[in-house]
Amino acid sequence: MAPLALSSPSIKSATTATVVILLTGMIIQQRQVIKNTYRSCRGMEGMLRYVWIGDFLPPHIREAMDKLDNVNERMVEAETKLEEIEILIERVELESVDGPRLLPEEQDQDTVEDNKEEFKKQLFQRYPELRTKIGLFSSSLDKLAYTIDSINSHRDADVKTRKKQLSNKIVELMNSLDRMVSSLNLGVRL
C-alpha cells in the first residue's frame, strides 16, 4: 500500500473543509465582537472607510469630534483651575477667622451690610489674585460653553451626546464656583 501523497484530492478537500469549519467556528465565536465593531464603525461604509482611509468617521464628523476632544482637554485644565480657586478660598476663609462673628439675627441690617462690604474690601486687598482668578475662570468657562455651542453636530447622535456631556460638565463647574463664592458670605457680586 502506497503512502498518501500530500497533493491527493482527498487530503486537499479535508484540509479545505477543516479550514472552513475552523473559520466558521471563529466567526460564530466572535460574532458579538464583529457586531460591536460594525456598530462602532457606523456600518459597512464606516468599516470600509476605516480599512481604506484609517478613520471610520466622515471628515465633517471627525472635525466636530476633534473640536470636542480639544474642549475636553481644556475642561481638564478648567477643573485644575477650579481646584486652585477652591484652595485659595479655603485659605481665605481660614485666615479670616479673627474671632466670633455675630449672627445676622443679632445685628441690624445696616451693620450686616457694612460688615459684608468691609469684609469684601479687606478680602480683596489681602488677596487681589482671588478676584482675578475667579473672573478669568468664569470667562474661560463662558468661552468653553460658546465653543461647544458653536460646534455643528451635523445631526450626528454621537456628536450631540458628547456636546451634551461637555455642556453638563461646564454647568457643574459653574455651579461649583458659585457655591465657593457664596461660601464667602459676601452676598454681592464680585
PDB file of N, CA, C and O in Angstrom, residues 115-142:
ATOM      1  N   ASN A 115     -20.632  95.193  57.430  1.00  0.00           N
ATOM      2  CA  ASN A 115     -19.651  94.138  57.697  1.00  0.00           C
ATOM      3  C   ASN A 115     -19.301  93.385  56.414  1.00  0.00           C
ATOM      4  O   ASN A 115     -18.149  93.041  56.183  1.00  0.00           O
ATOM      5  N   LYS A 116     -20.300  93.098  55.584  1.00  0.00           N
ATOM      6  CA  LYS A 116     -20.033  92.403  54.326  1.00  0.00           C
ATOM      7  C   LYS A 116     -19.149  93.252  53.424  1.00  0.00           C
ATOM      8  O   LYS A 116     -18.220  92.744  52.807  1.00  0.00           O
ATOM      9  N   GLU A 117     -19.454  94.529  53.339  1.00  0.00           N
ATOM     10  CA  GLU A 117     -18.651  95.413  52.496  1.00  0.00           C
ATOM     11  C   GLU A 117     -17.230  95.533  53.031  1.00  0.00           C
ATOM     12  O   GLU A 117     -16.272  95.511  52.261  1.00  0.00           O
ATOM     13  N   GLU A 118     -17.087  95.639  54.330  1.00  0.00           N
ATOM     14  CA  GLU A 118     -15.762  95.742  54.930  1.00  0.00           C
ATOM     15  C   GLU A 118     -14.982  94.440  54.725  1.00  0.00           C
ATOM     16  O   GLU A 118     -13.799  94.467  54.382  1.00  0.00           O
ATOM     17  N   PHE A 119     -15.662  93.312  54.920  1.00  0.00           N
ATOM     18  CA  PHE A 119     -15.015  92.016  54.726  1.00  0.00           C
ATOM     19  C   PHE A 119     -14.575  91.865  53.270  1.00  0.00           C
ATOM     20  O   PHE A 119     -13.468  91.418  52.998  1.00  0.00           O
ATOM     21  N   LYS A 120     -15.442  92.244  52.346  1.00  0.00           N
ATOM     22  CA  LYS A 120     -15.107  92.153  50.917  1.00  0.00           C
ATOM     23  C   LYS A 120     -13.911  93.037  50.596  1.00  0.00           C
ATOM     24  O   LYS A 120     -12.991  92.623  49.887  1.00  0.00           O
ATOM     25  N   LYS A 121     -13.907  94.246  51.126  1.00  0.00           N
ATOM     26  CA  LYS A 121     -12.799  95.169  50.870  1.00  0.00           C
ATOM     27  C   LYS A 121     -11.482  94.597  51.401  1.00  0.00           C
ATOM     28  O   LYS A 121     -10.469  94.586  50.697  1.00  0.00           O
ATOM     29  N   GLN A 122     -11.508  94.108  52.634  1.00  0.00           N
ATOM     30  CA  GLN A 122     -10.302  93.522  53.222  1.00  0.00           C
ATOM     31  C   GLN A 122      -9.875  92.263  52.470  1.00  0.00           C
ATOM     32  O   GLN A 122      -8.691  92.032  52.258  1.00  0.00           O
ATOM     33  N   LEU A 123     -10.852  91.477  52.094  1.00  0.00           N
ATOM     34  CA  LEU A 123     -10.579  90.229  51.402  1.00  0.00           C
ATOM     35  C   LEU A 123      -9.804  90.479  50.108  1.00  0.00           C
ATOM     36  O   LEU A 123      -8.783  89.860  49.852  1.00  0.00           O
ATOM     37  N   PHE A 124     -10.278  91.417  49.319  1.00  0.00           N
ATOM     38  CA  PHE A 124      -9.642  91.646  48.026  1.00  0.00           C
ATOM     39  C   PHE A 124      -8.389  92.514  48.139  1.00  0.00           C
ATOM     40  O   PHE A 124      -7.573  92.524  47.231  1.00  0.00           O
ATOM     41  N   GLN A 125      -8.218  93.219  49.255  1.00  0.00           N
ATOM     42  CA  GLN A 125      -6.951  93.908  49.474  1.00  0.00           C
ATOM     43  C   GLN A 125      -5.871  92.895  49.850  1.00  0.00           C
ATOM     44  O   GLN A 125      -4.733  93.007  49.418  1.00  0.00           O
ATOM     45  N   ARG A 126      -6.239  91.912  50.660  1.00  0.00           N
ATOM     46  CA  ARG A 126      -5.281  90.895  51.070  1.00  0.00           C
ATOM     47  C   ARG A 126      -4.982  89.907  49.955  1.00  0.00           C
ATOM     48  O   ARG A 126      -3.870  89.425  49.829  1.00  0.00           O
ATOM     49  N   TYR A 127      -6.005  89.571  49.174  1.00  0.00           N
ATOM     50  CA  TYR A 127      -5.881  88.545  48.137  1.00  0.00           C
ATOM     51  C   TYR A 127      -6.386  89.072  46.792  1.00  0.00           C
ATOM     52  O   TYR A 127      -7.444  88.673  46.318  1.00  0.00           O
ATOM     53  N   PRO A 128      -5.638  89.966  46.178  1.00  0.00           N
ATOM     54  CA  PRO A 128      -6.111  90.512  44.901  1.00  0.00           C
ATOM     55  C   PRO A 128      -6.185  89.457  43.794  1.00  0.00           C
ATOM     56  O   PRO A 128      -6.970  89.584  42.860  1.00  0.00           O
ATOM     57  N   GLU A 129      -5.398  88.402  43.935  1.00  0.00           N
ATOM     58  CA  GLU A 129      -5.420  87.357  42.912  1.00  0.00           C
ATOM     59  C   GLU A 129      -6.729  86.569  42.936  1.00  0.00           C
ATOM     60  O   GLU A 129      -7.098  85.939  41.947  1.00  0.00           O
ATOM     61  N   LEU A 130      -7.452  86.606  44.039  1.00  0.00           N
ATOM     62  CA  LEU A 130      -8.705  85.870  44.139  1.00  0.00           C
ATOM     63  C   LEU A 130      -9.732  86.401  43.141  1.00  0.00           C
ATOM     64  O   LEU A 130     -10.323  85.641  42.379  1.00  0.00           O
ATOM     65  N   ARG A 131      -9.925  87.690  43.132  1.00  0.00           N
ATOM     66  CA  ARG A 131     -10.877  88.292  42.192  1.00  0.00           C
ATOM     67  C   ARG A 131     -10.451  88.020  40.756  1.00  0.00           C
ATOM     68  O   ARG A 131     -11.260  87.668  39.904  1.00  0.00           O
ATOM     69  N   THR A 132      -9.160  88.145  40.489  1.00  0.00           N
ATOM     70  CA  THR A 132      -8.652  87.908  39.135  1.00  0.00           C
ATOM     71  C   THR A 132      -8.876  86.466  38.708  1.00  0.00           C
ATOM     72  O   THR A 132      -9.369  86.212  37.606  1.00  0.00           O
ATOM     73  N   LYS A 133      -8.525  85.524  39.595  1.00  0.00           N
ATOM     74  CA  LYS A 133      -8.687  84.108  39.251  1.00  0.00           C
ATOM     75  C   LYS A 133     -10.156  83.748  39.034  1.00  0.00           C
ATOM     76  O   LYS A 133     -10.484  83.015  38.108  1.00  0.00           O
ATOM     77  N   ILE A 134     -11.029  84.255  39.881  1.00  0.00           N
ATOM     78  CA  ILE A 134     -12.453  83.959  39.735  1.00  0.00           C
ATOM     79  C   ILE A 134     -12.972  84.532  38.424  1.00  0.00           C
ATOM     80  O   ILE A 134     -13.695  83.864  37.673  1.00  0.00           O
ATOM     81  N   GLY A 135     -12.601  85.765  38.114  1.00  0.00           N
ATOM     82  CA  GLY A 135     -13.056  86.394  36.872  1.00  0.00           C
ATOM     83  C   GLY A 135     -12.539  85.686  35.631  1.00  0.00           C
ATOM     84  O   GLY A 135     -13.291  85.433  34.687  1.00  0.00           O
ATOM     85  N   LEU A 136     -11.244  85.351  35.626  1.00  0.00           N
ATOM     86  CA  LEU A 136     -10.671  84.652  34.475  1.00  0.00           C
ATOM     87  C   LEU A 136     -11.262  83.252  34.310  1.00  0.00           C
ATOM     88  O   LEU A 136     -11.521  82.808  33.192  1.00  0.00           O
ATOM     89  N   PHE A 137     -11.473  82.590  35.432  1.00  0.00           N
ATOM     90  CA  PHE A 137     -12.047  81.245  35.361  1.00  0.00           C
ATOM     91  C   PHE A 137     -13.467  81.291  34.810  1.00  0.00           C
ATOM     92  O   PHE A 137     -13.837  80.503  33.943  1.00  0.00           O
ATOM     93  N   SER A 138     -14.252  82.215  35.309  1.00  0.00           N
ATOM     94  CA  SER A 138     -15.630  82.353  34.822  1.00  0.00           C
ATOM     95  C   SER A 138     -15.645  82.684  33.331  1.00  0.00           C
ATOM     96  O   SER A 138     -16.433  82.125  32.564  1.00  0.00           O
ATOM     97  N   SER A 139     -14.745  83.548  32.907  1.00  0.00           N
ATOM     98  CA  SER A 139     -14.650  83.900  31.492  1.00  0.00           C
ATOM     99  C   SER A 139     -14.241  82.703  30.644  1.00  0.00           C
ATOM    100  O   SER A 139     -14.792  82.480  29.559  1.00  0.00           O
ATOM    101  N   SER A 140     -13.295  81.909  31.147  1.00  0.00           N
ATOM    102  CA  SER A 140     -12.864  80.736  30.367  1.00  0.00           C
ATOM    103  C   SER A 140     -13.977  79.703  30.262  1.00  0.00           C
ATOM    104  O   SER A 140     -14.134  79.056  29.219  1.00  0.00           O
ATOM    105  N   LEU A 141     -14.794  79.560  31.305  1.00  0.00           N
ATOM    106  CA  LEU A 141     -15.936  78.644  31.216  1.00  0.00           C
ATOM    107  C   LEU A 141     -16.953  79.146  30.189  1.00  0.00           C
ATOM    108  O   LEU A 141     -17.529  78.354  29.440  1.00  0.00           O
ATOM    109  N   ASP A 142     -17.166  80.454  30.163  1.00  0.00           N
ATOM    110  CA  ASP A 142     -18.082  81.012  29.157  1.00  0.00           C
ATOM    111  C   ASP A 142     -17.568  80.748  27.745  1.00  0.00           C
ATOM    112  O   ASP A 142     -18.345  80.414  26.849  1.00  0.00           O
TER     113      ASP A 142
END
